[in-house]
Amino acid sequence: MAEQLPQEGPPAEKDFEAMDSVFASIHDTKPQMALLLAMGALERLDDVSDDVDWKLRMRAWFLTDLGAASSALGEPRRAIEYYEQSLAIRREMHDRRGEGATLGNIGNRYASLGEPRRAIEYYEQSLAILRETHDRRGEGATLNNIGGCYASLGEPRRAIEYYEQSLAILRETHDRRGEGATLGNIGNRYADLGEPRRAI
């Protein structure tokens, strides 16, 4: 099966790289399987290669897989632990894109835990990197996430500020689905403010 390591002979680097793609496809549908496979892969990394940089990169990938699987299993705090380990490696490797994505993942988990202020801390760090690396889609999504956090904190006007920034990028990148959702978010916040005409 594609998600299994070779049964005979030494595991090859390409097999591990292929496994990461498999994990990405089963995080949500088979999280327990993804969790067990990623744990097994981490344990065997030292048997695969003497390339230190490669092993660090793969360790970061598999830790991210463990975070995603833990999140899907309803264990956000465990997910954060894995993401934090992945984050440390990505910083060590100066992987700015990976760092930005991982900071966003941690922010998502804190948001799901009902800790919007902590989520914002991570989203803001992620946002800075997304802008640095010119990831416009990621920037738009993160601005929307920050808006959602301010909405949950009872700060609708501040939420609207972030939603409006997100909306401009979503239109620029022709993300019609995201544009519709963000317009809905803005409308909801104006409704919260008692401004139904603007909400419409």
JSON list of C-alpha atoms in Angstrom, two decimals:
[
{"chain": "A", "resi": 1, "resn": "MET", "atom": "CA", "xyz": [0.00, 0.00, 0.00]},
{"chain": "A", "resi": 2, "resn": "ALA", "atom": "CA", "xyz": [1.19, 3.54, -0.72]},
{"chain": "A", "resi": 3, "resn": "GLU", "atom": "CA", "xyz": [1.10, 4.57, 2.94]},
{"chain": "A", "resi": 4, "resn": "GLN", "atom": "CA", "xyz": [3.40, 1.78, 4.10]},
{"chain": "A", "resi": 5, "resn": "LEU", "atom": "CA", "xyz": [7.17, 1.76, 4.22]},
{"chain": "A", "resi": 6, "resn": "PRO", "atom": "CA", "xyz": [9.00, -0.87, 2.14]},
{"chain": "A", "resi": 7, "resn": "GLN", "atom": "CA", "xyz": [8.98, -4.25, 3.88]},
{"chain": "A", "resi": 8, "resn": "GLU", "atom": "CA", "xyz": [12.35, -5.37, 2.55]},
{"chain": "A", "resi": 9, "resn": "GLY", "atom": "CA", "xyz": [15.65, -3.58, 2.24]},
{"chain": "A", "resi": 10, "resn": "PRO", "atom": "CA", "xyz": [16.62, -0.18, 3.68]},
{"chain": "A", "resi": 11, "resn": "PRO", "atom": "CA", "xyz": [13.99, 2.58, 3.48]},
{"chain": "A", "resi": 12, "resn": "ALA", "atom": "CA", "xyz": [14.85, 5.18, 0.85]},
{"chain": "A", "resi": 13, "resn": "GLU", "atom": "CA", "xyz": [14.55, 8.94, 1.11]},
{"chain": "A", "resi": 14, "resn": "LYS", "atom": "CA", "xyz": [12.03, 9.04, -1.74]},
{"chain": "A", "resi": 15, "resn": "ASP", "atom": "CA", "xyz": [9.77, 6.61, 0.15]},
{"chain": "A", "resi": 16, "resn": "PHE", "atom": "CA", "xyz": [9.65, 8.96, 3.12]},
{"chain": "A", "resi": 17, "resn": "GLU", "atom": "CA", "xyz": [8.98, 11.97, 0.93]},
{"chain": "A", "resi": 18, "resn": "ALA", "atom": "CA", "xyz": [6.12, 10.07, -0.71]},
{"chain": "A", "resi": 19, "resn": "MET", "atom": "CA", "xyz": [4.71, 9.21, 2.72]},
{"chain": "A", "resi": 20, "resn": "ASP", "atom": "CA", "xyz": [4.36, 12.87, 3.60]},
{"chain": "A", "resi": 21, "resn": "SER", "atom": "CA", "xyz": [2.07, 13.31, 0.59]},
{"chain": "A", "resi": 22, "resn": "VAL", "atom": "CA", "xyz": [0.03, 10.31, 1.73]},
{"chain": "A", "resi": 23, "resn": "PHE", "atom": "CA", "xyz": [-0.32, 11.77, 5.23]},
{"chain": "A", "resi": 24, "resn": "ALA", "atom": "CA", "xyz": [-1.55, 15.04, 3.79]},
{"chain": "A", "resi": 25, "resn": "SER", "atom": "CA", "xyz": [-4.33, 13.15, 2.01]},
{"chain": "A", "resi": 26, "resn": "ILE", "atom": "CA", "xyz": [-5.57, 11.22, 5.07]},
{"chain": "A", "resi": 27, "resn": "HIS", "atom": "CA", "xyz": [-5.23, 13.76, 7.92]},
{"chain": "A", "resi": 28, "resn": "ASP", "atom": "CA", "xyz": [-8.96, 14.42, 8.04]},
{"chain": "A", "resi": 29, "resn": "THR", "atom": "CA", "xyz": [-10.37, 11.09, 6.84]},
{"chain": "A", "resi": 30, "resn": "LYS", "atom": "CA", "xyz": [-8.06, 8.69, 8.70]},
{"chain": "A", "resi": 31, "resn": "PRO", "atom": "CA", "xyz": [-6.34, 10.76, 11.40]},
{"chain": "A", "resi": 32, "resn": "GLN", "atom": "CA", "xyz": [-5.49, 7.82, 13.66]},
{"chain": "A", "resi": 33, "resn": "MET", "atom": "CA", "xyz": [-3.73, 6.05, 10.80]},
{"chain": "A", "resi": 34, "resn": "ALA", "atom": "CA", "xyz": [-1.89, 9.25, 9.86]},
{"chain": "A", "resi": 35, "resn": "LEU", "atom": "CA", "xyz": [-0.80, 9.68, 13.48]},
{"chain": "A", "resi": 36, "resn": "LEU", "atom": "CA", "xyz": [0.59, 6.16, 13.78]},
{"chain": "A", "resi": 37, "resn": "LEU", "atom": "CA", "xyz": [2.34, 6.25, 10.42]},
{"chain": "A", "resi": 38, "resn": "ALA", "atom": "CA", "xyz": [3.96, 9.62, 11.11]},
{"chain": "A", "resi": 39, "resn": "MET", "atom": "CA", "xyz": [5.18, 8.41, 14.50]},
{"chain": "A", "resi": 40, "resn": "GLY", "atom": "CA", "xyz": [6.69, 5.34, 12.86]},
{"chain": "A", "resi": 41, "resn": "ALA", "atom": "CA", "xyz": [8.33, 7.45, 10.18]},
{"chain": "A", "resi": 42, "resn": "LEU", "atom": "CA", "xyz": [9.91, 9.75, 12.77]},
{"chain": "A", "resi": 43, "resn": "GLU", "atom": "CA", "xyz": [11.37, 6.77, 14.62]},
{"chain": "A", "resi": 44, "resn": "ARG", "atom": "CA", "xyz": [13.00, 5.47, 11.44]},
{"chain": "A", "resi": 45, "resn": "LEU", "atom": "CA", "xyz": [14.45, 8.68, 10.05]},
{"chain": "A", "resi": 46, "resn": "ASP", "atom": "CA", "xyz": [17.94, 7.98, 11.34]},
{"chain": "A", "resi": 47, "resn": "ASP", "atom": "CA", "xyz": [17.98, 4.67, 9.43]},
{"chain": "A", "resi": 48, "resn": "VAL", "atom": "CA", "xyz": [17.28, 6.38, 6.13]},
{"chain": "A", "resi": 49, "resn": "SER", "atom": "CA", "xyz": [19.97, 8.98, 5.52]},
{"chain": "A", "resi": 50, "resn": "ASP", "atom": "CA", "xyz": [23.04, 10.66, 6.95]},
{"chain": "A", "resi": 51, "resn": "ASP", "atom": "CA", "xyz": [21.97, 13.96, 5.38]},
{"chain": "A", "resi": 52, "resn": "VAL", "atom": "CA", "xyz": [21.32, 16.17, 8.41]},
{"chain": "A", "resi": 53, "resn": "ASP", "atom": "CA", "xyz": [19.43, 18.85, 6.47]},
{"chain": "A", "resi": 54, "resn": "TRP", "atom": "CA", "xyz": [17.18, 16.27, 4.84]},
{"chain": "A", "resi": 55, "resn": "LYS", "atom": "CA", "xyz": [16.39, 14.65, 8.18]},
{"chain": "A", "resi": 56, "resn": "LEU", "atom": "CA", "xyz": [15.56, 18.02, 9.73]},
{"chain": "A", "resi": 57, "resn": "ARG", "atom": "CA", "xyz": [13.25, 18.87, 6.85]},
{"chain": "A", "resi": 58, "resn": "MET", "atom": "CA", "xyz": [11.48, 15.52, 7.04]},
{"chain": "A", "resi": 59, "resn": "ARG", "atom": "CA", "xyz": [11.20, 15.75, 10.84]},
{"chain": "A", "resi": 60, "resn": "ALA", "atom": "CA", "xyz": [9.49, 19.12, 10.48]},
{"chain": "A", "resi": 61, "resn": "TRP", "atom": "CA", "xyz": [7.11, 17.67, 7.87]},
{"chain": "A", "resi": 62, "resn": "PHE", "atom": "CA", "xyz": [6.18, 14.66, 9.99]},
{"chain": "A", "resi": 63, "resn": "LEU", "atom": "CA", "xyz": [5.73, 16.78, 13.12]},
{"chain": "A", "resi": 64, "resn": "THR", "atom": "CA", "xyz": [3.35, 18.95, 11.11]},
{"chain": "A", "resi": 65, "resn": "ASP", "atom": "CA", "xyz": [1.52, 15.78, 10.02]},
{"chain": "A", "resi": 66, "resn": "LEU", "atom": "CA", "xyz": [1.23, 14.75, 13.67]},
{"chain": "A", "resi": 67, "resn": "GLY", "atom": "CA", "xyz": [-0.17, 18.18, 14.52]},
{"chain": "A", "resi": 68, "resn": "ALA", "atom": "CA", "xyz": [-2.77, 17.97, 11.76]},
{"chain": "A", "resi": 69, "resn": "ALA", "atom": "CA", "xyz": [-3.79, 14.44, 12.75]},
{"chain": "A", "resi": 70, "resn": "SER", "atom": "CA", "xyz": [-4.03, 15.39, 16.44]},
{"chain": "A", "resi": 71, "resn": "SER", "atom": "CA", "xyz": [-6.19, 18.35, 15.51]},
{"chain": "A", "resi": 72, "resn": "ALA", "atom": "CA", "xyz": [-8.50, 16.12, 13.46]},
{"chain": "A", "resi": 73, "resn": "LEU", "atom": "CA", "xyz": [-8.75, 13.80, 16.47]},
{"chain": "A", "resi": 74, "resn": "GLY", "atom": "CA", "xyz": [-9.99, 16.69, 18.61]},
{"chain": "A", "resi": 75, "resn": "GLU", "atom": "CA", "xyz": [-6.72, 17.16, 20.53]},
{"chain": "A", "resi": 76, "resn": "PRO", "atom": "CA", "xyz": [-5.74, 20.79, 19.81]},
{"chain": "A", "resi": 77, "resn": "ARG", "atom": "CA", "xyz": [-3.28, 21.12, 22.69]},
{"chain": "A", "resi": 78, "resn": "ARG", "atom": "CA", "xyz": [-1.42, 18.02, 21.58]},
{"chain": "A", "resi": 79, "resn": "ALA", "atom": "CA", "xyz": [-1.44, 19.44, 18.05]},
{"chain": "A", "resi": 80, "resn": "ILE", "atom": "CA", "xyz": [0.13, 22.66, 19.34]},
{"chain": "A", "resi": 81, "resn": "GLU", "atom": "CA", "xyz": [2.95, 20.68, 20.95]},
{"chain": "A", "resi": 82, "resn": "TYR", "atom": "CA", "xyz": [3.78, 19.04, 17.62]},
{"chain": "A", "resi": 83, "resn": "TYR", "atom": "CA", "xyz": [3.50, 22.31, 15.72]},
{"chain": "A", "resi": 84, "resn": "GLU", "atom": "CA", "xyz": [5.80, 24.04, 18.20]},
{"chain": "A", "resi": 85, "resn": "GLN", "atom": "CA", "xyz": [8.43, 21.34, 17.63]},
{"chain": "A", "resi": 86, "resn": "SER", "atom": "CA", "xyz": [8.06, 21.74, 13.88]},
{"chain": "A", "resi": 87, "resn": "LEU", "atom": "CA", "xyz": [8.30, 25.53, 14.24]},
{"chain": "A", "resi": 88, "resn": "ALA", "atom": "CA", "xyz": [11.63, 25.27, 16.09]},
{"chain": "A", "resi": 89, "resn": "ILE", "atom": "CA", "xyz": [13.08, 23.17, 13.26]},
{"chain": "A", "resi": 90, "resn": "ARG", "atom": "CA", "xyz": [11.79, 25.46, 10.54]},
{"chain": "A", "resi": 91, "resn": "ARG", "atom": "CA", "xyz": [13.39, 28.42, 12.30]},
{"chain": "A", "resi": 92, "resn": "GLU", "atom": "CA", "xyz": [16.65, 26.52, 12.66]},
{"chain": "A", "resi": 93, "resn": "MET", "atom": "CA", "xyz": [16.58, 25.81, 8.91]},
{"chain": "A", "resi": 94, "resn": "HIS", "atom": "CA", "xyz": [15.58, 29.40, 8.04]},
{"chain": "A", "resi": 95, "resn": "ASP", "atom": "CA", "xyz": [12.48, 28.02, 6.27]},
{"chain": "A", "resi": 96, "resn": "ARG", "atom": "CA", "xyz": [10.43, 31.21, 6.26]},
{"chain": "A", "resi": 97, "resn": "ARG", "atom": "CA", "xyz": [7.48, 29.84, 4.30]},
{"chain": "A", "resi": 98, "resn": "GLY", "atom": "CA", "xyz": [7.26, 26.80, 6.56]},
{"chain": "A", "resi": 99, "resn": "GLU", "atom": "CA", "xyz": [7.60, 29.01, 9.63]},
{"chain": "A", "resi": 100, "resn": "GLY", "atom": "CA", "xyz": [4.75, 31.25, 8.47]},
{"chain": "A", "resi": 101, "resn": "ALA", "atom": "CA", "xyz": [2.46, 28.29, 7.75]},
{"chain": "A", "resi": 102, "resn": "THR", "atom": "CA", "xyz": [3.24, 26.66, 11.10]},
{"chain": "A", "resi": 103, "resn": "LEU", "atom": "CA", "xyz": [2.59, 29.87, 13.02]},
{"chain": "A", "resi": 104, "resn": "GLY", "atom": "CA", "xyz": [-0.78, 30.01, 11.27]},
{"chain": "A", "resi": 105, "resn": "ASN", "atom": "CA", "xyz": [-1.52, 26.41, 12.26]},
{"chain": "A", "resi": 106, "resn": "ILE", "atom": "CA", "xyz": [-0.78, 27.21, 15.91]},
{"chain": "A", "resi": 107, "resn": "GLY", "atom": "CA", "xyz": [-3.01, 30.27, 15.69]},
{"chain": "A", "resi": 108, "resn": "ASN", "atom": "CA", "xyz": [-5.82, 28.11, 14.33]},
{"chain": "A", "resi": 109, "resn": "ARG", "atom": "CA", "xyz": [-5.53, 25.73, 17.24]},
{"chain": "A", "resi": 110, "resn": "TYR", "atom": "CA", "xyz": [-5.62, 28.49, 19.84]},
{"chain": "A", "resi": 111, "resn": "ALA", "atom": "CA", "xyz": [-8.65, 29.97, 18.09]},
{"chain": "A", "resi": 112, "resn": "SER", "atom": "CA", "xyz": [-10.37, 26.57, 18.26]},
{"chain": "A", "resi": 113, "resn": "LEU", "atom": "CA", "xyz": [-9.59, 26.46, 21.99]},
{"chain": "A", "resi": 114, "resn": "GLY", "atom": "CA", "xyz": [-11.39, 29.78, 22.52]},
{"chain": "A", "resi": 115, "resn": "GLU", "atom": "CA", "xyz": [-8.14, 31.67, 23.16]},
{"chain": "A", "resi": 116, "resn": "PRO", "atom": "CA", "xyz": [-8.39, 34.44, 20.52]},
{"chain": "A", "resi": 117, "resn": "ARG", "atom": "CA", "xyz": [-5.73, 36.71, 22.01]},
{"chain": "A", "resi": 118, "resn": "ARG", "atom": "CA", "xyz": [-3.11, 33.96, 21.87]},
{"chain": "A", "resi": 119, "resn": "ALA", "atom": "CA", "xyz": [-4.30, 33.08, 18.39]},
{"chain": "A", "resi": 120, "resn": "ILE", "atom": "CA", "xyz": [-3.81, 36.69, 17.28]},
{"chain": "A", "resi": 121, "resn": "GLU", "atom": "CA", "xyz": [-0.23, 36.65, 18.57]},
{"chain": "A", "resi": 122, "resn": "TYR", "atom": "CA", "xyz": [0.60, 33.76, 16.25]},
{"chain": "A", "resi": 123, "resn": "TYR", "atom": "CA", "xyz": [-1.46, 35.06, 13.34]},
{"chain": "A", "resi": 124, "resn": "GLU", "atom": "CA", "xyz": [0.35, 38.41, 13.48]},
{"chain": "A", "resi": 125, "resn": "GLN", "atom": "CA", "xyz": [3.74, 36.67, 13.34]},
{"chain": "A", "resi": 126, "resn": "SER", "atom": "CA", "xyz": [2.51, 34.52, 10.46]},
{"chain": "A", "resi": 127, "resn": "LEU", "atom": "CA", "xyz": [1.14, 37.58, 8.66]},
{"chain": "A", "resi": 128, "resn": "ALA", "atom": "CA", "xyz": [4.50, 39.34, 8.76]},
{"chain": "A", "resi": 129, "resn": "ILE", "atom": "CA", "xyz": [6.19, 36.36, 7.12]},
{"chain": "A", "resi": 130, "resn": "LEU", "atom": "CA", "xyz": [3.43, 35.90, 4.54]},
{"chain": "A", "resi": 131, "resn": "ARG", "atom": "CA", "xyz": [3.93, 39.51, 3.49]},
{"chain": "A", "resi": 132, "resn": "GLU", "atom": "CA", "xyz": [7.69, 39.08, 3.42]},
{"chain": "A", "resi": 133, "resn": "THR", "atom": "CA", "xyz": [7.36, 36.02, 1.16]},
{"chain": "A", "resi": 134, "resn": "HIS", "atom": "CA", "xyz": [4.63, 37.63, -1.00]},
{"chain": "A", "resi": 135, "resn": "ASP", "atom": "CA", "xyz": [2.04, 34.94, -0.24]},
{"chain": "A", "resi": 136, "resn": "ARG", "atom": "CA", "xyz": [-1.08, 36.94, -1.03]},
{"chain": "A", "resi": 137, "resn": "ARG", "atom": "CA", "xyz": [-3.56, 34.10, -0.62]},
{"chain": "A", "resi": 138, "resn": "GLY", "atom": "CA", "xyz": [-2.11, 33.21, 2.76]},
{"chain": "A", "resi": 139, "resn": "GLU", "atom": "CA", "xyz": [-2.14, 36.86, 3.74]},
{"chain": "A", "resi": 140, "resn": "GLY", "atom": "CA", "xyz": [-5.81, 37.19, 2.85]},
{"chain": "A", "resi": 141, "resn": "ALA", "atom": "CA", "xyz": [-6.76, 34.08, 4.83]},
{"chain": "A", "resi": 142, "resn": "THR", "atom": "CA", "xyz": [-4.78, 35.18, 7.87]},
{"chain": "A", "resi": 143, "resn": "LEU", "atom": "CA", "xyz": [-6.30, 38.66, 7.88]},
{"chain": "A", "resi": 144, "resn": "ASN", "atom": "CA", "xyz": [-9.71, 36.96, 7.86]},
{"chain": "A", "resi": 145, "resn": "ASN", "atom": "CA", "xyz": [-8.67, 34.76, 10.78]},
{"chain": "A", "resi": 146, "resn": "ILE", "atom": "CA", "xyz": [-7.54, 37.79, 12.78]},
{"chain": "A", "resi": 147, "resn": "GLY", "atom": "CA", "xyz": [-10.85, 39.46, 12.03]},
{"chain": "A", "resi": 148, "resn": "GLY", "atom": "CA", "xyz": [-12.64, 36.40, 13.38]},
{"chain": "A", "resi": 149, "resn": "CYS", "atom": "CA", "xyz": [-10.64, 36.57, 16.59]},
{"chain": "A", "resi": 150, "resn": "TYR", "atom": "CA", "xyz": [-11.52, 40.22, 17.14]},
{"chain": "A", "resi": 151, "resn": "ALA", "atom": "CA", "xyz": [-15.15, 39.39, 16.47]},
{"chain": "A", "resi": 152, "resn": "SER", "atom": "CA", "xyz": [-15.05, 36.72, 19.17]},
{"chain": "A", "resi": 153, "resn": "LEU", "atom": "CA", "xyz": [-13.46, 39.27, 21.52]},
{"chain": "A", "resi": 154, "resn": "GLY", "atom": "CA", "xyz": [-16.46, 41.56, 21.03]},
{"chain": "A", "resi": 155, "resn": "GLU", "atom": "CA", "xyz": [-14.55, 44.12, 18.94]},
{"chain": "A", "resi": 156, "resn": "PRO", "atom": "CA", "xyz": [-16.63, 44.22, 15.73]},
{"chain": "A", "resi": 157, "resn": "ARG", "atom": "CA", "xyz": [-15.17, 47.45, 14.33]},
{"chain": "A", "resi": 158, "resn": "ARG", "atom": "CA", "xyz": [-11.64, 46.12, 14.60]},
{"chain": "A", "resi": 159, "resn": "ALA", "atom": "CA", "xyz": [-12.81, 42.85, 13.08]},
{"chain": "A", "resi": 160, "resn": "ILE", "atom": "CA", "xyz": [-14.25, 44.77, 10.13]},
{"chain": "A", "resi": 161, "resn": "GLU", "atom": "CA", "xyz": [-10.89, 46.49, 9.56]},
{"chain": "A", "resi": 162, "resn": "TYR", "atom": "CA", "xyz": [-9.20, 43.12, 9.09]},
{"chain": "A", "resi": 163, "resn": "TYR", "atom": "CA", "xyz": [-12.05, 41.70, 7.04]},
{"chain": "A", "resi": 164, "resn": "GLU", "atom": "CA", "xyz": [-11.85, 44.68, 4.68]},
{"chain": "A", "resi": 165, "resn": "GLN", "atom": "CA", "xyz": [-8.11, 44.13, 4.18]},
{"chain": "A", "resi": 166, "resn": "SER", "atom": "CA", "xyz": [-8.76, 40.45, 3.55]},
{"chain": "A", "resi": 167, "resn": "LEU", "atom": "CA", "xyz": [-11.56, 41.26, 1.11]},
{"chain": "A", "resi": 168, "resn": "ALA", "atom": "CA", "xyz": [-9.28, 43.43, -1.04]},
{"chain": "A", "resi": 169, "resn": "ILE", "atom": "CA", "xyz": [-6.77, 40.58, -1.38]},
{"chain": "A", "resi": 170, "resn": "LEU", "atom": "CA", "xyz": [-9.45, 37.97, -2.04]},
{"chain": "A", "resi": 171, "resn": "ARG", "atom": "CA", "xyz": [-10.75, 40.11, -4.89]},
{"chain": "A", "resi": 172, "resn": "GLU", "atom": "CA", "xyz": [-7.23, 40.64, -6.20]},
{"chain": "A", "resi": 173, "resn": "THR", "atom": "CA", "xyz": [-6.60, 36.88, -6.23]},
{"chain": "A", "resi": 174, "resn": "HIS", "atom": "CA", "xyz": [-10.06, 36.10, -7.70]},
{"chain": "A", "resi": 175, "resn": "ASP", "atom": "CA", "xyz": [-11.09, 33.95, -4.73]},
{"chain": "A", "resi": 176, "resn": "ARG", "atom": "CA", "xyz": [-14.85, 34.21, -5.17]},
{"chain": "A", "resi": 177, "resn": "ARG", "atom": "CA", "xyz": [-15.70, 31.72, -2.45]},
{"chain": "A", "resi": 178, "resn": "GLY", "atom": "CA", "xyz": [-13.51, 33.54, 0.08]},
{"chain": "A", "resi": 179, "resn": "GLU", "atom": "CA", "xyz": [-14.88, 36.88, -1.06]},
{"chain": "A", "resi": 180, "resn": "GLY", "atom": "CA", "xyz": [-18.43, 35.73, -0.42]},
{"chain": "A", "resi": 181, "resn": "ALA", "atom": "CA", "xyz": [-17.59, 34.37, 3.03]},
{"chain": "A", "resi": 182, "resn": "THR", "atom": "CA", "xyz": [-15.77, 37.57, 3.99]},
{"chain": "A", "resi": 183, "resn": "LEU", "atom": "CA", "xyz": [-18.61, 39.78, 2.82]},
{"chain": "A", "resi": 184, "resn": "GLY", "atom": "CA", "xyz": [-20.85, 37.68, 5.04]},
{"chain": "A", "resi": 185, "resn": "ASN", "atom": "CA", "xyz": [-18.48, 38.20, 7.97]},
{"chain": "A", "resi": 186, "resn": "ILE", "atom": "CA", "xyz": [-18.51, 41.96, 7.43]},
{"chain": "A", "resi": 187, "resn": "GLY", "atom": "CA", "xyz": [-22.30, 41.97, 7.24]},
{"chain": "A", "resi": 188, "resn": "ASN", "atom": "CA", "xyz": [-22.53, 40.02, 10.49]},
{"chain": "A", "resi": 189, "resn": "ARG", "atom": "CA", "xyz": [-20.28, 42.48, 12.28]},
{"chain": "A", "resi": 190, "resn": "TYR", "atom": "CA", "xyz": [-22.33, 45.47, 11.11]},
{"chain": "A", "resi": 191, "resn": "ALA", "atom": "CA", "xyz": [-25.40, 43.63, 12.38]},
{"chain": "A", "resi": 192, "resn": "ASP", "atom": "CA", "xyz": [-23.63, 43.24, 15.74]},
{"chain": "A", "resi": 193, "resn": "LEU", "atom": "CA", "xyz": [-23.10, 47.01, 15.74]},
{"chain": "A", "resi": 194, "resn": "GLY", "atom": "CA", "xyz": [-26.80, 47.63, 15.16]},
{"chain": "A", "resi": 195, "resn": "GLU", "atom": "CA", "xyz": [-26.24, 48.92, 11.63]},
{"chain": "A", "resi": 196, "resn": "PRO", "atom": "CA", "xyz": [-28.52, 46.64, 9.61]},
{"chain": "A", "resi": 197, "resn": "ARG", "atom": "CA", "xyz": [-28.48, 48.83, 6.48]},
{"chain": "A", "resi": 198, "resn": "ARG", "atom": "CA", "xyz": [-24.71, 48.52, 6.23]},
{"chain": "A", "resi": 199, "resn": "ALA", "atom": "CA", "xyz": [-24.99, 44.80, 6.96]},
{"chain": "A", "resi": 200, "resn": "ILE", "atom": "CA", "xyz": [-27.29, 44.43, 3.94]}
]
